[in-house]
Tab-separated table of C-alpha atoms in Angstrom:
chain	number	residue	atom	x	y	z
N	10	MET	CA	15.048	8.931	-1.594
N	11	LYS	CA	16.417	5.517	-0.744
N	12	THR	CA	17.090	3.034	-3.533
N	13	ARG	CA	14.343	0.647	-2.405
N	14	GLU	CA	11.777	3.480	-2.236
N	15	PHE	CA	12.851	4.696	-5.673
N	16	ALA	CA	12.450	1.192	-7.141
N	17	PHE	CA	8.990	0.922	-5.576
N	18	ALA	CA	8.048	4.340	-6.995
N	19	ALA	CA	9.233	3.315	-10.477
N	20	VAL	CA	7.140	0.129	-10.346
N	21	LEU	CA	4.164	2.111	-9.074
N	22	LEU	CA	4.409	4.642	-11.912
N	23	THR	CA	4.621	1.852	-14.479
N	24	ALA	CA	1.528	0.261	-12.958
N	25	CYS	CA	-0.209	3.656	-12.963
N	26	SER	CA	0.337	4.244	-16.652
N	27	VAL	CA	-1.000	0.789	-17.514
N	28	SER	CA	-3.874	0.730	-15.030
N	29	SER	CA	-5.112	4.212	-15.906
N	30	PHE	CA	-6.097	2.949	-19.351
N	31	ILE	CA	-7.792	-0.269	-18.242
N	32	MET	CA	-9.366	0.736	-14.925
N	33	THR	CA	-13.103	0.981	-14.537
N	34	TYR	CA	-14.655	2.290	-11.374
N	35	PRO	CA	-17.557	0.392	-9.809
N	36	SER	CA	-20.791	2.074	-8.881
N	37	LYS	CA	-21.573	2.624	-5.212
N	38	SER	CA	-24.569	0.292	-5.307
N	39	LYS	CA	-22.737	-2.647	-6.909
N	40	PRO	CA	-19.121	-2.966	-5.779
N	41	MET	CA	-16.688	-4.808	-8.017
N	42	ARG	CA	-15.698	-8.201	-6.635
N	43	LEU	CA	-12.211	-9.542	-7.179
N	44	MET	CA	-10.987	-13.128	-7.496
N	45	THR	CA	-11.784	-15.272	-4.462
N	46	ALA	CA	-10.589	-18.688	-3.395
N	47	LYS	CA	-13.006	-21.474	-2.474
N	48	LYS	CA	-12.366	-24.901	-0.970
N	49	VAL	CA	-13.789	-27.721	-3.058
N	50	GLY	CA	-14.354	-31.310	-1.882
N	51	GLU	CA	-12.590	-33.291	0.823
N	52	ASP	CA	-9.134	-32.983	-0.729
N	53	ASN	CA	-9.099	-29.247	0.171
N	54	VAL	CA	-7.976	-28.238	-3.298
N	55	ILE	CA	-8.326	-24.507	-3.682
N	56	LYS	CA	-9.624	-23.385	-7.056
N	57	PRO	CA	-10.043	-19.747	-8.060
N	58	GLN	CA	-13.581	-18.600	-8.593
N	59	SER	CA	-14.222	-15.342	-10.409
N	60	THR	CA	-17.047	-13.324	-8.925
N	61	ARG	CA	-16.374	-10.189	-10.960
N	62	GLN	CA	-19.551	-8.683	-12.318
N	63	PRO	CA	-19.906	-8.268	-16.075
N	64	ASP	CA	-18.931	-4.851	-17.422
N	65	SER	CA	-22.563	-4.144	-18.272
N	66	GLU	CA	-23.355	-4.026	-14.531
N	67	LEU	CA	-20.528	-1.595	-13.774
N	68	SER	CA	-21.039	2.126	-13.903
N	69	ASN	CA	-19.756	4.291	-16.715
N	70	SER	CA	-15.978	4.662	-16.375
N	71	ASN	CA	-16.349	8.436	-16.830
N	72	GLU	CA	-18.504	8.719	-13.701
N	73	LEU	CA	-16.648	10.676	-11.029
N	74	PRO	CA	-16.866	9.801	-7.337
N	75	SER	CA	-18.640	12.356	-5.159
N	76	GLN	CA	-16.682	11.510	-1.978
N	77	PRO	CA	-12.913	11.506	-1.434
N	78	THR	CA	-11.686	8.130	-2.636
N	79	ASN	CA	-9.332	5.516	-1.299
N	80	LEU	CA	-6.036	6.494	-2.888
N	81	TRP	CA	-4.780	2.908	-2.939
N	82	THR	CA	-7.319	2.141	-5.682
N	83	ARG	CA	-5.784	4.910	-7.808
N	84	PRO	CA	-1.999	4.534	-7.667
N	85	LEU	CA	-1.269	7.574	-9.841
N	86	SER	CA	-3.278	9.804	-7.490
N	87	TYR	CA	-1.401	8.358	-4.526
N	88	ALA	CA	1.986	8.971	-6.168
N	89	VAL	CA	1.063	12.559	-7.136
N	90	LEU	CA	-0.474	13.596	-3.814
N	91	ASN	CA	1.973	11.883	-1.452
N	92	TRP	CA	5.277	11.774	-3.351
N	93	GLY	CA	5.003	14.827	-5.613
N	94	PHE	CA	4.994	12.881	-8.885
N	95	THR	CA	3.659	14.440	-12.104
N	96	GLU	CA	1.121	12.793	-14.393
N	97	PRO	CA	1.889	12.638	-18.143
N	98	ARG	CA	0.947	15.704	-20.220
N	99	PHE	CA	-2.518	15.692	-21.827
N	100	SER	CA	-3.553	12.595	-19.820
N	101	SER	CA	-6.059	14.268	-17.466
N	102	ARG	CA	-9.772	14.123	-18.168
N	103	TYR	CA	-10.009	17.622	-16.654
N	104	ASN	CA	-7.662	19.262	-19.156
N	105	TYR	CA	-10.402	20.348	-21.587
N	106	MET	CA	-13.387	20.193	-19.219
N	107	LYS	CA	-15.759	23.159	-19.583
N	108	SER	CA	-18.474	22.191	-17.033
N	109	ASP	CA	-19.501	24.483	-14.168
N	110	GLY	CA	-18.548	23.267	-10.707
N	111	THR	CA	-15.734	22.942	-8.202
N	112	PHE	CA	-12.494	20.992	-8.163
N	113	LYS	CA	-11.722	19.247	-4.862
N	114	CYS	CA	-8.644	17.585	-3.406
N	115	ARG	CA	-8.843	13.863	-4.123
N	116	LYS	CA	-7.121	13.120	-0.808
N	117	CYS	CA	-9.288	15.083	1.662
N	118	GLY	CA	-12.203	16.609	-0.316
N	119	THR	CA	-11.331	20.282	0.309
N	120	VAL	CA	-12.592	22.654	-2.407
N	121	LEU	CA	-9.490	23.961	-4.215
N	122	TYR	CA	-10.603	25.614	-7.470
N	123	GLU	CA	-13.739	26.931	-9.145
N	124	SER	CA	-14.374	26.233	-12.820
N	125	GLU	CA	-14.620	29.982	-13.557
N	126	LYS	CA	-10.879	30.290	-12.801
N	127	LYS	CA	-9.906	27.456	-15.170
N	128	TYR	CA	-8.446	28.186	-18.600
N	129	ASP	CA	-6.602	26.389	-21.397
N	130	SER	CA	-2.907	27.242	-21.074
N	131	GLY	CA	-1.781	24.702	-23.683
N	132	SER	CA	0.578	23.157	-21.114
N	133	GLY	CA	-1.099	19.741	-21.074
N	134	TRP	CA	-2.338	20.005	-17.475
N	135	PRO	CA	-5.465	21.677	-16.054
N	136	SER	CA	-4.588	25.335	-15.394
N	137	PHE	CA	-6.199	27.860	-13.062
N	138	THR	CA	-5.546	31.536	-12.355
N	139	GLU	CA	-6.061	31.213	-8.577
N	140	GLY	CA	-7.303	28.866	-5.861
N	141	VAL	CA	-10.181	29.228	-3.410
N	142	GLY	CA	-9.060	31.274	-0.401
N	143	SER	CA	-6.237	29.684	1.577
N	144	ASN	CA	-7.115	26.159	0.430
N	145	VAL	CA	-4.174	26.194	-2.000
N	146	VAL	CA	-0.817	26.934	-0.353
N	147	LYS	CA	2.292	28.061	-2.240
N	148	LYS	CA	5.621	26.626	-1.031
N	149	PRO	CA	9.048	28.238	-1.629
N	150	ARG	CA	10.720	28.097	-5.032
N	151	ASP	CA	12.563	24.959	-6.027
N	152	PHE	CA	15.800	24.846	-8.011
N	153	THR	CA	13.940	25.510	-11.295
N	154	GLY	CA	12.391	28.758	-10.049
N	155	ARG	CA	8.834	27.456	-9.808
N	156	PHE	CA	6.635	27.278	-6.717
N	157	GLU	CA	5.077	24.036	-5.487
N	158	ILE	CA	1.370	24.235	-4.642
N	159	VAL	CA	-0.190	21.931	-2.053
N	160	CYS	CA	-3.607	21.434	-0.457
N	161	GLY	CA	-3.952	23.752	2.540
N	162	ASN	CA	-5.814	21.073	4.500
N	163	CYS	CA	-3.905	17.797	3.982
N	164	GLY	CA	-0.651	18.982	2.359
N	165	GLY	CA	-1.136	16.817	-0.743
N	166	HIS	CA	0.978	17.853	-3.753
N	167	LEU	CA	-1.172	19.480	-6.450
N	168	GLY	CA	1.315	20.844	-8.973
N	169	HIS	CA	3.279	24.048	-9.524
N	170	GLN	CA	2.673	27.774	-9.894
N	171	PHE	CA	4.300	29.796	-12.684
N	172	PRO	CA	4.379	33.566	-13.340
N	173	ASP	CA	3.122	33.236	-16.936
N	174	GLY	CA	-0.651	33.258	-16.360
N	175	PRO	CA	-3.215	35.682	-17.802
N	176	SER	CA	-2.484	39.285	-16.861
N	177	LYS	CA	-4.685	41.352	-14.574
N	178	ALA	CA	-5.873	43.308	-17.623
N	179	MET	CA	-7.200	40.014	-19.032
N	180	GLY	CA	-9.020	39.161	-15.785
N	181	GLY	CA	-6.272	36.932	-14.378
N	182	THR	CA	-3.713	37.241	-11.628
N	183	GLY	CA	-0.528	36.872	-13.669
N	184	TRP	CA	-0.038	33.396	-12.164
N	185	ARG	CA	-0.731	29.966	-13.646
N	186	HIS	CA	-1.562	27.086	-11.322
N	187	CYS	CA	-0.518	24.009	-13.304
N	188	VAL	CA	-2.335	21.166	-11.499
N	189	ASN	CA	-2.181	17.384	-11.850
N	190	GLY	CA	-5.664	16.133	-12.714
N	191	ALA	CA	-4.909	12.973	-10.682
N	192	ALA	CA	-4.924	15.171	-7.550
N	193	LEU	CA	-8.440	16.501	-8.241
N	194	ASP	CA	-12.059	15.383	-8.100
N	195	PHE	CA	-14.746	17.425	-9.835
N	196	LYS	CA	-18.228	18.164	-8.520
N	197	GLU	CA	-20.543	19.539	-11.175
N	198	GLU	CA	-22.971	22.274	-10.172
N	199	LYS	CA	-25.994	23.095	-12.280
N	200	VAL	CA	-26.329	26.791	-13.137
N	201	GLU	CA	-29.909	27.900	-13.666
């Protein structure tokens, strides 16, 4: 990686760690407006005018988008999916999630994992025993002996695969898919 790209990545990660705590996501019906400039009077003095809606009009920050999102609005997701970065341990909202549904790629919307295959590995990242069909692709080992896993559709980096998952006798595959929550979107499905 070139020095300039590395510096940009370092700034992006710093911004990600700060923005992930203060970001709120607007609802689809009422988009968040940012600062705008407006000309005032004959002297053409530009004064900033805030048109941001009050927080009470924004949706709950825990609401998850149902469509693949613009990755530029979520810098950590962009860094994980495109550059192979790793989110901090225990920072994902999906780490302890127990809801029924499917986990999709945040970049392209492909279904990657089912909630039945998710378990708590204690690693600090959402862990799964296996992916859905060929939607999760395993790449060759890296220098640490682990496998990289990527989305089979768009090639976005998801995380790594380790041989320390639940055994077949326990209903697993023997593999642990350790996935960055920033690379996933969740769609809840009601079980009747």
